[in-house]
Structures are given as C-alpha cells and as structure tokens.
Tab-separated table of C-alpha atoms (C1' of nucleotides) in Angstrom:
chain	number	residue	atom	x	y	z
A	1	MET	CA	-37.539	257.877	202.278
A	2	ALA	CA	-36.643	254.250	201.837
A	3	THR	CA	-36.773	252.838	205.179
A	4	HIS	CA	-39.669	254.198	206.009
A	5	ALA	CA	-41.762	252.693	203.295
A	6	LYS	CA	-39.900	249.139	203.601
A	7	ASN	CA	-40.451	249.427	207.508
A	8	PHE	CA	-44.192	250.390	206.554
A	9	ARG	CA	-44.895	247.299	204.329
A	10	LEU	CA	-43.100	244.650	206.693
A	11	ILE	CA	-45.467	245.952	209.698
A	12	HIS	CA	-48.403	246.161	207.602
A	13	SER	CA	-48.045	242.568	206.405
A	14	LEU	CA	-48.510	241.644	209.928
A	15	GLY	CA	-52.221	242.344	209.552
A	16	ASP	CA	-52.522	239.908	206.553
A	17	GLN	CA	-52.178	236.094	206.729
A	18	HIS	CA	-48.268	235.989	206.291
A	19	ILE	CA	-46.204	236.151	209.053
A	20	GLY	CA	-43.523	233.423	208.546
A	21	LEU	CA	-44.433	230.011	210.530
A	22	GLU	CA	-47.404	231.363	212.117
A	23	ALA	CA	-48.899	231.705	208.189
A	24	ARG	CA	-50.363	228.006	208.893
A	25	ALA	CA	-52.654	229.387	212.055
A	26	GLN	CA	-55.513	230.901	211.073
A	27	ALA	CA	-59.080	231.065	211.964
A	28	ASP	CA	-59.842	227.531	211.625
A	29	ASP	CA	-57.153	226.660	214.118
A	30	HIS	CA	-57.384	225.979	217.564
A	31	LEU	CA	-56.265	228.366	219.966
A	32	ASP	CA	-53.672	225.821	221.395
A	33	THR	CA	-52.448	225.486	217.953
A	34	LYS	CA	-52.077	229.373	217.518
A	35	VAL	CA	-50.587	229.904	220.815
A	36	TRP	CA	-47.690	227.065	220.090
A	37	LEU	CA	-46.928	228.436	216.464
A	38	ARG	CA	-46.786	232.402	217.846
A	39	LEU	CA	-44.675	230.940	220.139
A	40	LEU	CA	-42.522	229.019	217.795
A	41	ALA	CA	-42.187	231.638	215.299
A	42	CYS	CA	-40.967	234.178	218.154
A	43	SER	CA	-38.655	231.959	219.525
A	44	THR	CA	-36.752	231.187	215.910
A	45	GLN	CA	-36.696	234.577	214.963
A	46	ILE	CA	-35.000	235.522	218.204
A	47	GLU	CA	-32.500	232.516	217.977
A	48	GLN	CA	-31.545	232.908	214.458
A	49	GLN	CA	-30.220	236.558	215.729
A	50	VAL	CA	-28.649	235.379	218.467
A	51	ARG	CA	-27.036	232.432	216.471
A	52	GLN	CA	-25.899	234.972	214.000
A	53	MET	CA	-24.343	237.297	216.464
A	54	LEU	CA	-22.350	234.464	218.258
A	55	ARG	CA	-21.118	233.485	214.718
A	56	THR	CA	-19.980	236.802	213.410
A	57	ARG	CA	-18.379	238.168	217.065
A	58	PHE	CA	-17.320	235.241	218.589
A	59	ALA	CA	-16.998	232.484	215.827
A	60	THR	CA	-18.624	230.168	218.020
A	61	SER	CA	-22.761	228.687	218.061
A	62	LEU	CA	-25.417	228.798	220.173
A	63	PRO	CA	-24.982	225.040	221.372
A	64	ARG	CA	-21.853	225.635	222.596
A	65	PHE	CA	-22.957	228.842	224.316
A	66	ASP	CA	-25.505	226.975	226.033
A	67	TYR	CA	-23.034	224.358	227.534
A	68	LEU	CA	-20.796	226.742	228.837
A	69	ALA	CA	-23.243	228.764	230.154
A	70	GLN	CA	-24.720	225.437	232.086
A	71	LEU	CA	-20.812	224.852	233.504
A	72	ASP	CA	-20.705	228.464	234.359
A	73	ARG	CA	-23.291	227.857	236.734
A	74	HIS	CA	-21.755	224.757	237.878
A	75	PRO	CA	-18.078	225.200	239.240
A	76	ASP	CA	-17.771	221.886	240.119
A	77	GLY	CA	-18.882	220.518	236.903
A	78	LEU	CA	-21.709	218.245	235.928
A	79	ARG	CA	-22.430	214.590	235.067
A	80	MET	CA	-22.713	214.635	231.371
A	81	ASN	CA	-26.161	212.699	231.742
A	82	VAL	CA	-27.261	215.419	233.652
A	83	LEU	CA	-26.004	218.233	231.514
A	84	SER	CA	-27.596	216.448	228.389
A	85	ARG	CA	-30.945	216.752	230.461
A	86	TYR	CA	-30.586	220.595	231.152
A	87	LEU	CA	-29.490	220.984	227.831
A	88	MET	CA	-32.623	219.035	226.416
A	89	VAL	CA	-30.663	217.301	224.098
A	90	THR	CA	-29.380	213.376	223.648
A	91	GLY	CA	-26.337	212.136	224.908
A	92	GLY	CA	-24.740	211.649	221.795
A	93	ASN	CA	-24.968	215.216	221.571
A	94	VAL	CA	-23.291	216.203	224.450
A	95	THR	CA	-20.594	213.709	223.509
A	96	GLY	CA	-19.595	215.388	220.254
A	97	LEU	CA	-19.956	218.987	221.760
A	98	THR	CA	-17.607	217.992	225.053
A	99	ASP	CA	-15.048	216.655	222.312
A	100	GLN	CA	-14.878	219.875	220.566
A	101	LEU	CA	-14.857	221.935	223.460
A	102	VAL	CA	-11.893	219.761	225.081
A	103	LYS	CA	-9.993	220.226	222.081
A	104	GLU	CA	-10.570	223.987	222.370
A	105	GLY	CA	-9.469	224.076	225.817
A	106	LEU	CA	-12.595	225.596	227.123
A	107	VAL	CA	-13.856	222.342	228.970
A	108	GLU	CA	-12.075	219.493	230.642
A	109	ARG	CA	-13.411	215.648	231.582
A	110	ILE	CA	-12.944	214.754	234.870
A	111	GLU	CA	-13.194	211.174	236.269
A	112	ASP	CA	-15.660	210.033	238.856
A	113	PRO	CA	-13.909	208.019	241.495
A	114	GLU	CA	-17.807	207.145	242.676
A	115	ASP	CA	-18.753	205.845	239.367
A	116	ARG	CA	-16.036	204.558	236.696
A	117	ARG	CA	-18.776	204.761	234.094
A	118	SER	CA	-19.273	208.303	234.693
A	119	TRP	CA	-17.244	211.815	233.692
A	120	ARG	CA	-17.511	215.353	235.109
A	121	VAL	CA	-16.960	218.130	232.732
A	122	ALA	CA	-16.037	221.364	234.082
A	123	LEU	CA	-14.842	224.825	232.615
A	124	THR	CA	-10.944	225.319	232.768
A	125	ASP	CA	-10.159	228.845	233.612
A	126	LYS	CA	-9.624	229.792	229.838
A	127	GLY	CA	-13.477	228.450	229.425
A	128	ARG	CA	-14.649	231.005	232.276
A	129	THR	CA	-12.914	233.805	231.138
A	130	GLU	CA	-13.905	233.302	227.805
A	131	PHE	CA	-17.634	232.905	228.707
A	132	ALA	CA	-17.470	235.674	230.884
A	133	VAL	CA	-17.001	238.016	227.426
A	134	MET	CA	-19.627	236.293	225.919
A	135	ALA	CA	-22.346	236.527	228.364
A	136	ALA	CA	-22.291	240.274	229.042
A	137	GLU	CA	-22.137	240.605	224.976
A	138	HIS	CA	-25.096	238.016	225.105
A	139	GLU	CA	-26.965	240.434	227.409
A	140	ARG	CA	-26.180	243.605	225.805
A	141	TRP	CA	-27.854	241.816	222.627
A	142	LEU	CA	-31.183	240.686	224.096
A	143	ILE	CA	-31.503	244.273	225.711
A	144	ASP	CA	-31.132	245.756	221.847
A	145	LEU	CA	-33.560	243.281	220.658
A	146	PHE	CA	-36.319	244.035	223.492
A	147	LYS	CA	-35.465	247.695	223.525
A	148	GLY	CA	-38.947	249.454	222.974
A	149	LEU	CA	-41.220	246.687	224.114
A	150	PRO	CA	-43.236	247.867	226.981
A	151	ALA	CA	-42.216	246.879	230.355
A	152	ALA	CA	-45.905	245.778	230.831
A	153	SER	CA	-45.673	243.034	227.901
A	154	LYS	CA	-41.974	241.941	228.892
A	155	ASP	CA	-43.299	240.893	232.922
A	156	ALA	CA	-46.704	239.537	231.508
A	157	LEU	CA	-44.687	237.631	229.051
A	158	TYR	CA	-42.575	236.191	231.702
A	159	GLU	CA	-45.418	235.753	233.895
A	160	HIS	CA	-47.159	233.424	231.487
A	161	LEU	CA	-44.687	231.328	229.974
A	162	GLY	CA	-43.378	230.646	233.629
A	163	HIS	CA	-47.247	229.053	234.034
A	164	LEU	CA	-46.823	227.333	230.794
A	165	ARG	CA	-43.515	226.059	231.597
A	166	VAL	CA	-44.977	224.562	235.206
A	167	HIS	CA	-47.782	222.880	233.195
A	168	LEU	CA	-45.242	221.185	230.599
A	169	VAL	CA	-43.114	219.923	233.266
A	170	GLN	CA	-46.149	218.359	235.138
A	171	ARG	CA	-47.460	217.099	231.673
A	172	GLN	CA	-44.265	215.778	230.976
A	173	ALA	CA	-44.141	213.982	234.264
A	174	GLU	CA	-47.524	212.364	234.153
A	175	LEU	CA	-46.405	211.013	230.702
A	176	ASP	CA	-43.104	209.534	231.959
A	177	ALA	CA	-45.260	207.962	234.736
A	178	GLY	CA	-48.098	206.351	232.237
A	179	ALA	CA	-44.708	205.083	230.490
A	180	GLN	CA	-43.394	203.922	233.764
A	181	GLU	CA	-46.616	202.283	234.919
A	182	MET	CA	-47.186	200.578	231.291
A	183	HIS	CA	-43.026	199.142	231.407
A	184	MET	CA	-43.926	197.582	234.926
A	185	THR	CA	-47.033	196.139	234.294
A	186	GLN	CA	-45.665	194.477	231.084
A	187	SER	CA	-42.536	193.377	233.215
A	188	LYS	CA	-44.630	191.676	235.894
A	189	ARG	CA	-46.726	189.890	233.086
A	190	GLY	CA	-44.785	186.779	233.152
A	191	LYS	CA	-45.815	186.060	236.952
B	1	MET	CA	-47.727	205.356	244.603
B	2	ALA	CA	-44.475	205.973	242.783
B	3	THR	CA	-46.274	208.204	240.287
B	4	HIS	CA	-46.947	210.339	242.801
B	5	ALA	CA	-43.388	210.252	244.250
B	6	LYS	CA	-41.944	210.905	240.811
B	7	ASN	CA	-44.413	213.876	239.960
B	8	PHE	CA	-43.869	215.547	243.283
B	9	ARG	CA	-40.204	215.847	242.945
B	10	LEU	CA	-40.066	217.179	239.498
B	11	ILE	CA	-42.682	219.950	240.267
B	12	HIS	CA	-41.108	220.432	243.002
B	13	SER	CA	-37.531	221.112	241.513
B	14	LEU	CA	-39.315	223.988	239.810
B	15	GLY	CA	-38.839	226.117	242.703
B	16	ASP	CA	-35.159	225.263	242.669
B	17	GLN	CA	-32.584	226.694	240.315
B	18	HIS	CA	-32.680	223.982	237.856
B	19	ILE	CA	-35.106	223.820	234.982
B	20	GLY	CA	-33.830	222.789	231.961
B	21	LEU	CA	-32.396	225.657	229.916
B	22	GLU	CA	-33.611	228.009	232.223
B	23	ALA	CA	-30.947	227.248	234.656
B	24	ARG	CA	-29.023	229.870	233.232
B	25	ALA	CA	-31.733	232.661	233.973
B	26	GLN	CA	-31.046	233.697	237.673
B	27	ALA	CA	-31.417	236.700	239.677
B	28	ASP	CA	-28.494	238.782	238.243
B	29	ASP	CA	-29.505	238.363	234.798
B	30	HIS	CA	-31.414	241.074	232.964
B	31	LEU	CA	-35.479	240.417	232.560
B	32	ASP	CA	-35.069	240.579	228.634
B	33	THR	CA	-32.605	237.613	229.138
B	34	LYS	CA	-34.715	235.545	231.300
B	35	VAL	CA	-37.694	236.139	229.129
B	36	TRP	CA	-35.614	234.944	226.256
B	37	LEU	CA	-34.819	231.780	228.071
B	38	ARG	CA	-37.904	231.131	229.455
B	39	LEU	CA	-39.613	231.241	226.074
B	40	LEU	CA	-36.669	228.984	224.361
B	41	ALA	CA	-37.196	226.538	227.091
B	42	CYS	CA	-40.942	226.467	226.426
B	43	SER	CA	-40.413	226.183	223.079
B	44	THR	CA	-38.069	223.669	222.853
B	45	GLN	CA	-40.051	221.600	225.463
B	46	ILE	CA	-42.907	221.672	222.746
B	47	GLU	CA	-41.088	221.082	220.005
B	48	GLN	CA	-39.404	217.798	221.248
B	49	GLN	CA	-43.040	216.401	222.017
B	50	VAL	CA	-44.634	217.109	218.590
B	51	ARG	CA	-41.377	215.770	217.035
B	52	GLN	CA	-41.615	212.643	218.701
B	53	MET	CA	-45.136	212.361	217.659
B	54	LEU	CA	-44.576	212.580	214.558
B	55	ARG	CA	-41.976	210.535	214.083
B	56	THR	CA	-43.541	207.288	215.845
B	57	ARG	CA	-47.107	208.048	214.437
B	58	PHE	CA	-46.251	209.138	210.797
B	59	ALA	CA	-42.623	208.456	210.501
B	60	THR	CA	-41.866	212.164	209.581
B	61	SER	CA	-40.393	214.863	210.989
B	62	LEU	CA	-41.191	218.472	212.039
B	63	PRO	CA	-39.441	220.049	208.886
B	64	ARG	CA	-41.461	218.419	206.489
B	65	PHE	CA	-44.700	219.246	208.325
B	66	ASP	CA	-43.840	222.766	208.210
B	67	TYR	CA	-43.172	222.425	204.709
B	68	LEU	CA	-46.832	220.707	203.515
B	69	ALA	CA	-48.170	223.008	206.135
B	70	GLN	CA	-47.380	225.707	204.147
B	71	LEU	CA	-47.918	224.515	200.952
B	72	ASP	CA	-51.499	223.308	202.344
B	73	ARG	CA	-52.220	227.031	202.680
B	74	HIS	CA	-51.176	228.162	199.019
B	75	PRO	CA	-53.129	225.670	196.736
B	76	ASP	CA	-51.620	227.549	193.835
B	77	GLY	CA	-48.093	226.511	195.002
B	78	LEU	CA	-45.271	228.859	196.025
B	79	ARG	CA	-42.019	230.148	195.142
B	80	MET	CA	-39.176	228.458	196.802
B	81	ASN	CA	-38.088	231.637	197.351
B	82	VAL	CA	-40.855	232.651	199.333
B	83	LEU	CA	-41.461	229.093	200.834
B	84	SER	CA	-38.030	229.343	202.576
B	85	ARG	CA	-38.678	233.061	203.966
B	86	TYR	CA	-41.864	231.578	205.479
B	87	LEU	CA	-40.379	228.913	207.013
B	88	MET	CA	-37.497	230.705	207.947
B	89	VAL	CA	-34.531	228.669	206.972
B	90	THR	CA	-32.045	229.012	203.991
B	91	GLY	CA	-32.980	228.064	200.357
B	92	GLY	CA	-30.445	225.389	200.403
B	93	ASN	CA	-32.318	223.714	203.264
B	94	VAL	CA	-35.526	224.060	201.058
B	95	THR	CA	-33.661	222.535	197.833
B	96	GLY	CA	-33.359	219.569	200.092
B	97	LEU	CA	-36.555	219.152	201.725
B	98	THR	CA	-38.149	219.319	198.280
B	99	ASP	CA	-36.313	216.882	196.585
B	100	GLN	CA	-37.409	214.268	199.395
B	101	LEU	CA	-40.759	215.199	199.346
B	102	VAL	CA	-40.752	215.182	195.429
B	103	LYS	CA	-39.413	211.807	195.540
B	104	GLU	CA	-42.220	210.834	197.981
B	105	GLY	CA	-44.671	211.930	195.744
B	106	LEU	CA	-46.164	214.696	198.212
B	107	VAL	CA	-44.987	217.727	196.275
B	108	GLU	CA	-44.236	218.604	192.547
B	109	ARG	CA	-41.620	221.245	190.919
B	110	ILE	CA	-43.501	223.291	188.421
B	111	GLU	CA	-41.857	225.431	186.150
B	112	ASP	CA	-42.523	229.054	186.241
B	113	PRO	CA	-43.105	230.334	182.701
B	114	GLU	CA	-42.360	233.917	184.200
B	115	ASP	CA	-39.078	233.409	185.142
B	116	ARG	CA	-36.791	230.360	184.075
B	117	ARG	CA	-34.872	230.761	187.288
B	118	SER	CA	-37.643	230.249	189.546
B	119	TRP	CA	-39.600	226.608	190.122
B	120	ARG	CA	-43.177	226.600	191.853
B	121	VAL	CA	-43.741	223.757	194.408
B	122	ALA	CA	-47.441	222.615	195.203
B	123	LEU	CA	-49.155	219.543	196.962
B	124	THR	CA	-49.605	216.799	194.946
B	125	ASP	CA	-53.051	215.073	195.596
B	126	LYS	CA	-51.296	212.426	197.522
B	127	GLY	CA	-49.562	215.267	199.665
B	128	ARG	CA	-52.709	217.112	200.444
B	129	THR	CA	-54.273	214.207	201.812
B	130	GLU	CA	-51.795	212.962	203.849
B	131	PHE	CA	-51.279	216.609	205.392
B	132	ALA	CA	-54.935	216.353	206.432
B	133	VAL	CA	-54.437	213.347	208.523
B	134	MET	CA	-51.609	214.545	210.112
B	135	ALA	CA	-52.763	218.056	210.442
B	136	ALA	CA	-55.720	216.791	212.473
B	137	GLU	CA	-53.738	214.627	214.853
B	138	HIS	CA	-51.348	217.220	215.339
B	139	GLU	CA	-54.175	219.504	216.817
B	140	ARG	CA	-55.441	216.946	218.947
B	141	TRP	CA	-51.932	216.175	220.381
B	142	LEU	CA	-51.629	220.295	221.020
B	143	ILE	CA	-54.934	220.710	222.802
B	144	ASP	CA	-53.884	217.482	225.098
B	145	LEU	CA	-50.665	219.206	225.851
B	146	PHE	CA	-52.301	222.197	226.433
B	147	LYS	CA	-55.300	220.852	228.499
B	148	GLY	CA	-55.646	222.134	232.138
B	149	LEU	CA	-53.891	225.353	231.529
B	150	PRO	CA	-56.056	227.943	232.385
B	151	ALA	CA	-57.880	229.913	229.349
B	152	ALA	CA	-56.849	233.058	230.676
B	153	SER	CA	-53.314	231.960	230.431
B	154	LYS	CA	-53.552	231.032	226.522
B	155	ASP	CA	-55.286	233.935	225.814
B	156	ALA	CA	-52.689	236.350	227.440
B	157	LEU	CA	-49.830	234.473	226.089
B	158	TYR	CA	-51.580	234.675	222.505
B	159	GLU	CA	-51.838	238.392	223.049
B	160	HIS	CA	-48.495	238.776	224.568
B	161	LEU	CA	-46.551	236.839	221.697
B	162	GLY	CA	-48.353	238.977	219.304
B	163	HIS	CA	-46.921	242.104	220.624
B	164	LEU	CA	-43.483	240.555	220.817
B	165	ARG	CA	-43.831	239.264	217.315
B	166	VAL	CA	-44.780	242.619	215.763
B	167	HIS	CA	-41.582	244.422	217.782
B	168	LEU	CA	-39.326	241.688	216.489
B	169	VAL	CA	-40.475	242.305	213.072
B	170	GLN	CA	-39.991	246.324	213.264
B	171	ARG	CA	-36.339	245.563	214.747
B	172	GLN	CA	-35.577	242.786	211.974
B	173	ALA	CA	-36.522	245.968	209.502
B	174	GLU	CA	-34.839	248.369	211.271
B	175	LEU	CA	-31.582	246.090	211.070
B	176	ASP	CA	-32.271	245.508	207.285
B	177	ALA	CA	-32.795	249.406	206.470
B	178	GLY	CA	-29.678	249.827	208.177
B	179	ALA	CA	-27.969	247.468	206.357
B	180	GLN	CA	-29.222	248.608	203.092
B	181	GLU	CA	-28.575	252.405	204.026
B	182	MET	CA	-24.502	251.092	204.594
B	183	HIS	CA	-24.677	249.055	201.509
B	184	MET	CA	-26.020	252.170	199.363
B	185	THR	CA	-23.214	254.625	200.817
B	186	GLN	CA	-20.610	252.275	200.342
B	187	SER	CA	-21.761	251.691	196.387
B	188	LYS	CA	-21.877	255.741	195.949
B	189	ARG	CA	-18.908	256.268	197.670
B	190	GLY	CA	-16.875	256.259	194.251
B	191	LYS	CA	-18.799	258.972	192.764
C	1	DA	C1'	-23.143	184.886	245.195
C	2	DT	C1'	-24.806	185.245	240.672
C	3	DT	C1'	-26.745	186.973	237.494
C	4	DA	C1'	-30.540	189.883	235.101
C	5	DA	C1'	-31.789	194.788	234.455
C	6	DA	C1'	-30.581	199.454	234.281
C	7	DT	C1'	-27.392	202.957	233.646
C	8	DC	C1'	-23.293	205.813	231.752
C	9	DG	C1'	-20.899	207.286	227.866
C	10	DT	C1'	-19.563	206.497	222.872
C	11	DT	C1'	-20.321	205.255	218.357
C	12	DG	C1'	-22.260	205.189	213.928
C	13	DA	C1'	-25.915	206.167	210.566
C	14	DC	C1'	-28.810	209.653	209.067
C	15	DT	C1'	-31.786	214.235	209.082
C	16	DT	C1'	-31.840	218.815	209.371
C	17	DG	C1'	-29.629	223.019	209.215
C	18	DT	C1'	-25.959	226.935	208.265
C	19	DA	C1'	-22.755	229.213	204.895
C	20	DA	C1'	-20.456	230.153	200.781
C	21	DA	C1'	-19.535	229.355	196.190
C	22	DG	C1'	-21.397	228.224	191.980
C	23	DT	C1'	-24.846	228.308	187.355
C	24	DA	C1'	-27.908	230.022	185.174
C	25	DA	C1'	-31.371	233.837	184.174
C	26	DT	C1'	-33.298	238.667	184.781
C	27	DT	C1'	-32.775	243.588	185.824
C	28	DG	C1'	-31.192	247.921	185.158
C	29	DA	C1'	-27.831	251.861	184.577
C	30	DG	C1'	-25.470	254.437	181.516
D	1	DC	C1'	-27.848	247.620	173.915
D	2	DT	C1'	-24.770	245.951	176.737
D	3	DC	C1'	-22.396	244.675	180.711
D	4	DA	C1'	-22.295	244.477	185.894
D	5	DA	C1'	-25.258	243.368	189.483
D	6	DT	C1'	-28.855	241.032	191.098
D	7	DT	C1'	-31.731	237.114	192.142
D	8	DA	C1'	-33.336	232.092	191.887
D	9	DC	C1'	-31.773	227.867	192.952
D	10	DT	C1'	-28.377	224.283	193.717
D	11	DT	C1'	-24.243	222.258	195.669
D	12	DT	C1'	-20.704	221.328	198.939
D	13	DA	C1'	-18.625	221.108	203.217
D	14	DC	C1'	-19.701	220.891	207.530
D	15	DA	C1'	-21.920	221.530	212.223
D	16	DA	C1'	-25.699	219.964	215.242
D	17	DG	C1'	-29.156	217.044	216.354
D	18	DT	C1'	-31.625	212.161	216.471
D	19	DC	C1'	-32.080	207.332	217.311
D	20	DA	C1'	-30.483	202.711	217.900
D	21	DA	C1'	-26.975	199.357	219.161
D	22	DC	C1'	-22.612	198.618	221.901
D	23	DG	C1'	-19.224	197.896	226.061
D	24	DA	C1'	-18.355	198.616	230.598
D	25	DT	C1'	-20.228	199.345	235.053
D	26	DT	C1'	-23.428	199.475	238.563
D	27	DT	C1'	-27.483	198.204	240.979
D	28	DA	C1'	-30.909	194.722	242.656
D	29	DA	C1'	-33.469	190.611	242.876
D	30	DT	C1'	-32.944	185.879	243.812
DNA sequence: ATTAAATCGTTGACTTGTAAAGTAATTGAG
DNA sequence: CTCAATTACTTTACAAGTCAACGATTTAAT
C-alpha cells in the first residue's frame, strides 16, 4: 500500500544522515551540540503543527495563544514588563501584540495607580471565554500528537528537561550576575 | 553578596509557579502538554543565547548559520527545494536568505542542467572558511552552556529526544498519508 | 531638594518567517 | 502528442520578532 511505502521510506531515513535541522549533527560534533540540535528539531516540528492548527481552526497564532495563556493564569492581570519576561520576548513585541488583542476585544489595558509609567493587561470576559475553548482543543492536539509514545519516554523527557531548565536558569543568572558585576566596577572606576 | 542573592532568588523561583513559558503548565494540564511546554521553554532559552552570541560575535543570525551549516554538510550543494525541507522553513524564506548570502558572497546559485526550473546552492570558498570559524565557536558556546549538567542527563536527553523525533516523523507521515489518501479519493470521485 | 540614573512602555527600522498567488518548466494520462 | 497537473522557485503582503533610541516617570545618591 502506498501509505506503508511512504512511511517506511521516511522512518528508514532516520537511520541516514538527514533528519532536518539535525542533519548538521554528526559523529564529529560534541554531545552538547547534538543534544541542542535534536532539541531544536523536536521543538520546531511540534511548533509547526500547533501553529498550523491554531491558524486553521481558530484563525490565530501561537504568540497570541501564549499571550492569552499567561493572562489566563493571572486573573488580576500582569504588568507588560513582567509579561514580556514570561513570554521570553522583548517589550516592543508585547506592545504590538497587546495593541492587536485590545483591538480584538480579548484583552484590556488597565492603568496602574501606583506607577504612572506602567500598564496592567488583563483578559476581558470575551478573552477568557475564547481562550478556554482554544486551550481545551490545544490539549487534545498534543495528546494526539504524543499518542503512541511510551509513557516512560514522556516521563523521562519531562524529568530531564526539568533538570536542563534549572541548569539553564542557573547559567543565565551567573551570566547576568557577571554582567552586573562588570557594570558596577565600570561605574566606580571614576572614583 | 549581591550576586549570590540574585542567584538565590532566581533559582528558588523554580519551585514556584512561574518559570517563563512553562508558567501555563500546572497540575491540571495533561502530561503531554507539560512535556511540550517544558521542551519549548528549554529550546527558546538556548536559542536566545545562541542568537545573541551570533549577533555580537559575528554580526549574523541563527537562520543564516543554519543555512550555511546545511550547505557545509553538502559540498556539492543542495537544491533549494531540499534545503527548505532540511531547514523546516518555506521556500519563500529560502529565496530571501539565498539572495542575502549570495550578495555577501558566502553562497552561490548554480544552474541545474537537468532541470531548468531548479537551482543548486553551494558554499563559496569564502563561505566555507567563514562558517568553519563560526561553527567552532558555536560549539564552544554550547559546551559552556551545558557545563555542569550531569553527563547522565545529557545522555538521557539525547536518547529520549531521539525517540520523540522518530515518533513525530511517524505521526507526520501518517498525517501526510491521510491527506494524500483524501486527495486521491477526491480526484477519483468523478469516475 | 536636586539631579543623575534606572525603569516602563512606545516607536521605528530591520530581519525572519508564513501563506497565497504567479511564472516557468517538467511530467504523465489518455 | 497534447494538455492538465505538478513541481521549483519567486514575489507580495503581512505577522512577529529583534534592537536601539525616545519621552515620561520613578528611584536614589548627594
């Protein structure tokens, strides 16, 4: 059957040198590099599928979905500042997304009485309702995507990605601290 | 010391509900969703750092680096078609990147005598030389980034991400086959 | 109390990505 | 052989991200 033949060719190709972004990882690459490329390949592939589904099913995008998801966790709203850190994007980007979502009536900007520079963004009722629908379906997509992967693999991935996450946050903090240190010594040099 | 205090706060916050994109994963989310969000968070975080380094050290970007990396693996060049699949981006995007890299003299378009629709792109000598420098440093960054993560975690990640990758390719093939099937039955409906 | 520095959100110029439509060349069914 | 479908790349319009510079406000050092 055609289906089977195609599957076979694709699966078999995993034994070869070419599997997308990972192609550049070969025997001569360091393990760290190989882990990173494999991580990136998995992430990109899932991302593409989720993006596609959000577009076709809800005429929306992953960044918008992530934005709403963060606000959904914070019924009192978030300062744009904080939101940009959670989303791991720059402030300018959050400004743009906020403009869109406000225009669509899913989100509102609320003045912060304590700091007049600052805005707080929060879901509107409409935003909360629409997000709930999308989130439910989003979860079904993922369950379907992972269906057939052994539970042990999922557990192991969850576990070890957790370690990696902690490690990365630590490294980031070390870097930030180093930059901070450098900045301070530079400031005091004039004394 | 300020450094220590800052580190402590950041690391400690991992026990709380907020660690970036992963914030939206909580107890009520399905394991599959949590694995995905954690994967995405790790991937994004590493990506940001690599992007930053490529920019400050080499005034270039991750997409350009990935593009050159693919060509470096293929001394005879690649059809743009194939390259876009390896990079997991659309053809239009490859056209744009190619234009840039050709203008910068890192890459050349070569006519394909067998198919006049088609181009083959390959590294120039300059491109090959410059890429070698970047690739070496890129690897050092990653080694540094992963330094301190237990080797066992790296191995486990590499292993399990491999399973995930195979699984995703299979699922994708099933989807494609399904779409193909549907397309065929539609075509034959007129018979 | 003054003022320098840091912070908050916005803006603008630019890059990178997508989707959809277009052009040109190739393939294949009848 | 012919013509319809497919394929390869390009183009266009737009979404989403970056960085750097800016005005307004707050913080903090003197």
